[in-house]
Amino acid sequence: MSKLNDKHERVRARVRESFILFEHKEGSRLVDFKDVPTAVRACGVNPTAVQMTHILDQLAALNAETDATGYVGLENFELVVCNFLIQQEASLFRDDYHTLLRAFRAFDPDGRGFIEAEAFKSLLTGKGEALTEDELAKMMTVAADGEGKIYYEDYAQRLANDGRTI
């Protein structure tokens, strides 16, 4: 198998795994349309709002052809998301540990080694591409400790080294 085909198969496997995590009913081969953004992010990427809108528009157009209401089938999801991941690979690279660390340190001018979770939440919901409440809650379960602090060295390490590649 060629290197390119091997890569396409890895991407396809990742997309299928992501799809199955969000499958409406086990074995249905359908995902609720509202879960598509989270399912795409479960592939290990964080597309911009514009990119996500493009993915959703493509899926909606394909769904219109099949009369699927409110759900996306595995075949359509796989087709659109695989194409997106392969075509947009260069724009989807994750930042490395040191880049993330520098970014987090900008929010810790006193050099305490942590950021208050509440202050960080307000930044993530009020600036740039705001996270939804659900996305924010899921992120905070991983990022913040029980005292409401985000120890960013550990968190940057998790973000940069979770083993995912496209």
Short mmCIF file of C-alpha atoms in Angstrom, two decimals:
data_model
loop_
_atom_site.label_atom_id
_atom_site.label_comp_id
_atom_site.label_asym_id
_atom_site.label_seq_id
_atom_site.Cartn_x
_atom_site.Cartn_y
_atom_site.Cartn_z
CA MET A 1 0.00 0.00 0.00
CA SER A 2 1.39 3.41 -0.88
CA LYS A 3 2.17 6.00 1.76
CA LEU A 4 -0.69 8.21 0.52
CA ASN A 5 -3.24 5.40 0.66
CA ASP A 6 -2.03 4.47 4.14
CA LYS A 7 -2.53 8.04 5.30
CA HIS A 8 -6.03 8.17 3.79
CA GLU A 9 -6.92 4.94 5.57
CA ARG A 10 -5.66 6.34 8.90
CA VAL A 11 -7.77 9.46 8.40
CA ARG A 12 -10.79 7.37 7.45
CA ALA A 13 -10.36 5.17 10.54
CA ARG A 14 -10.11 8.25 12.79
CA VAL A 15 -13.27 9.73 11.24
CA ARG A 16 -15.18 6.45 11.70
CA GLU A 17 -14.06 6.20 15.34
CA SER A 18 -15.24 9.74 15.96
CA PHE A 19 -18.56 9.06 14.25
CA ILE A 20 -19.20 5.95 16.35
CA LEU A 21 -18.63 7.92 19.57
CA PHE A 22 -21.57 10.16 18.68
CA GLU A 23 -23.80 7.64 16.93
CA HIS A 24 -27.48 8.37 17.64
CA LYS A 25 -28.35 4.78 18.46
CA GLU A 26 -25.77 2.02 18.44
CA GLY A 27 -25.66 0.51 14.99
CA SER A 28 -27.88 3.20 13.42
CA ARG A 29 -25.01 4.69 11.39
CA LEU A 30 -26.51 8.13 12.10
CA VAL A 31 -25.27 11.12 14.08
CA ASP A 32 -27.52 13.95 15.21
CA PHE A 33 -26.71 17.04 13.11
CA LYS A 34 -26.13 19.11 16.28
CA ASP A 35 -23.37 16.69 17.35
CA VAL A 36 -21.39 17.05 14.11
CA PRO A 37 -19.10 19.88 15.34
CA THR A 38 -18.12 17.87 18.42
CA ALA A 39 -17.66 14.72 16.36
CA VAL A 40 -15.36 16.60 13.97
CA ARG A 41 -13.32 17.94 16.90
CA ALA A 42 -13.09 14.39 18.27
CA CYS A 43 -10.97 13.67 15.18
CA GLY A 44 -8.26 15.69 16.89
CA VAL A 45 -8.71 19.00 15.09
CA ASN A 46 -10.20 22.34 16.02
CA PRO A 47 -11.62 23.90 12.87
CA THR A 48 -12.50 27.57 12.79
CA ALA A 49 -16.14 28.67 12.72
CA VAL A 50 -15.82 29.31 8.98
CA GLN A 51 -14.39 25.85 8.37
CA MET A 52 -17.09 24.23 10.51
CA THR A 53 -19.81 26.14 8.66
CA HIS A 54 -18.38 24.85 5.39
CA ILE A 55 -18.47 21.25 6.68
CA LEU A 56 -22.05 21.67 7.95
CA ASP A 57 -23.17 23.23 4.66
CA GLN A 58 -21.71 20.33 2.69
CA LEU A 59 -23.40 17.80 4.99
CA ALA A 60 -26.71 19.66 4.77
CA ALA A 61 -26.54 19.62 0.97
CA LEU A 62 -25.84 15.89 0.93
CA ASN A 63 -28.62 15.28 3.46
CA ALA A 64 -31.09 17.23 1.33
CA GLU A 65 -30.46 14.71 -1.43
CA THR A 66 -31.24 11.75 0.86
CA ASP A 67 -34.19 13.14 2.88
CA ALA A 68 -32.39 12.49 6.16
CA THR A 69 -33.95 14.86 8.69
CA GLY A 70 -31.83 15.96 11.60
CA TYR A 71 -29.24 13.21 11.21
CA VAL A 72 -26.09 12.64 9.20
CA GLY A 73 -25.24 9.20 7.84
CA LEU A 74 -21.83 7.61 8.20
CA GLU A 75 -21.11 7.68 4.47
CA ASN A 76 -21.79 11.42 4.13
CA PHE A 77 -19.93 12.25 7.35
CA GLU A 78 -16.96 10.18 6.26
CA LEU A 79 -16.87 11.70 2.78
CA VAL A 80 -17.05 15.33 3.91
CA VAL A 81 -14.85 15.11 7.00
CA CYS A 82 -12.15 12.97 5.36
CA ASN A 83 -11.95 15.40 2.44
CA PHE A 84 -11.76 18.32 4.86
CA LEU A 85 -9.01 16.74 6.97
CA ILE A 86 -6.92 15.81 3.94
CA GLN A 87 -7.38 19.10 2.08
CA GLN A 88 -6.96 21.34 5.13
CA GLU A 89 -4.14 19.41 6.81
CA ALA A 90 -1.67 22.30 6.72
CA SER A 91 -4.08 24.65 8.52
CA LEU A 92 -4.93 22.06 11.18
CA PHE A 93 -1.50 21.47 12.72
CA ARG A 94 -1.54 21.70 16.48
CA ASP A 95 0.69 24.14 18.27
CA ASP A 96 3.62 22.61 20.10
CA TYR A 97 4.13 22.66 23.86
CA HIS A 98 6.35 25.75 23.89
CA THR A 99 3.97 27.81 21.78
CA LEU A 100 1.05 26.87 24.04
CA LEU A 101 3.09 27.59 27.14
CA ARG A 102 3.97 31.10 25.89
CA ALA A 103 0.29 31.75 25.18
CA PHE A 104 -0.81 30.63 28.64
CA ARG A 105 1.96 32.64 30.32
CA ALA A 106 0.54 35.77 28.73
CA PHE A 107 -2.47 35.30 31.02
CA ASP A 108 -0.27 34.82 34.10
CA PRO A 109 1.71 38.05 34.44
CA ASP A 110 2.64 37.22 38.06
CA GLY A 111 4.21 33.90 37.04
CA ARG A 112 2.17 31.82 39.50
CA GLY A 113 2.03 28.82 37.18
CA PHE A 114 -1.74 28.78 36.93
CA ILE A 115 -4.66 30.75 35.56
CA GLU A 116 -7.96 31.18 37.38
CA ALA A 117 -10.52 29.04 35.53
CA GLU A 118 -13.27 31.67 35.83
CA ALA A 119 -11.10 34.39 34.26
CA PHE A 120 -10.10 32.01 31.47
CA LYS A 121 -13.74 31.05 30.87
CA SER A 122 -14.69 34.68 30.38
CA LEU A 123 -11.93 35.06 27.79
CA LEU A 124 -13.06 31.96 25.91
CA THR A 125 -16.68 33.05 25.77
CA GLY A 126 -16.15 36.75 25.15
CA LYS A 127 -13.29 37.05 22.67
CA GLY A 128 -12.74 35.70 19.16
CA GLU A 129 -14.59 32.50 18.29
CA ALA A 130 -16.52 31.94 21.50
CA LEU A 131 -16.89 28.42 22.86
CA THR A 132 -20.37 27.13 23.61
CA GLU A 133 -21.31 26.40 27.22
CA ASP A 134 -21.12 22.67 26.49
CA GLU A 135 -17.67 22.94 24.88
CA LEU A 136 -16.47 25.10 27.76
CA ALA A 137 -17.77 22.66 30.39
CA LYS A 138 -16.06 19.74 28.68
CA MET A 139 -12.81 21.65 28.40
CA MET A 140 -12.86 22.71 32.05
CA THR A 141 -13.32 19.13 33.24
CA VAL A 142 -9.91 18.40 31.75
CA ALA A 143 -8.17 21.75 32.22
CA ALA A 144 -9.13 22.93 35.72
CA ASP A 145 -8.43 21.32 39.05
CA GLY A 146 -10.94 21.09 41.92
CA GLU A 147 -9.97 24.54 43.19
CA GLY A 148 -10.75 26.33 39.92
CA LYS A 149 -7.17 26.70 38.74
CA ILE A 150 -5.66 25.74 35.42
CA TYR A 151 -2.05 24.69 35.86
CA TYR A 152 -1.07 25.56 32.35
CA GLU A 153 2.23 23.69 32.10
CA ASP A 154 0.40 20.40 32.60
CA TYR A 155 -2.51 21.44 30.41
CA ALA A 156 -0.22 22.63 27.58
CA GLN A 157 1.53 19.26 27.74
CA ARG A 158 -1.80 17.44 27.41
CA LEU A 159 -2.91 19.61 24.51
CA ALA A 160 0.34 19.27 22.60
CA ASN A 161 0.97 15.58 23.22
CA ASP A 162 -2.32 13.71 23.22
CA GLY A 163 -1.00 11.40 20.50
CA ARG A 164 -3.23 12.64 17.72
CA THR A 165 -1.99 13.34 14.27
CA ILE A 166 -3.92 13.72 11.09
#
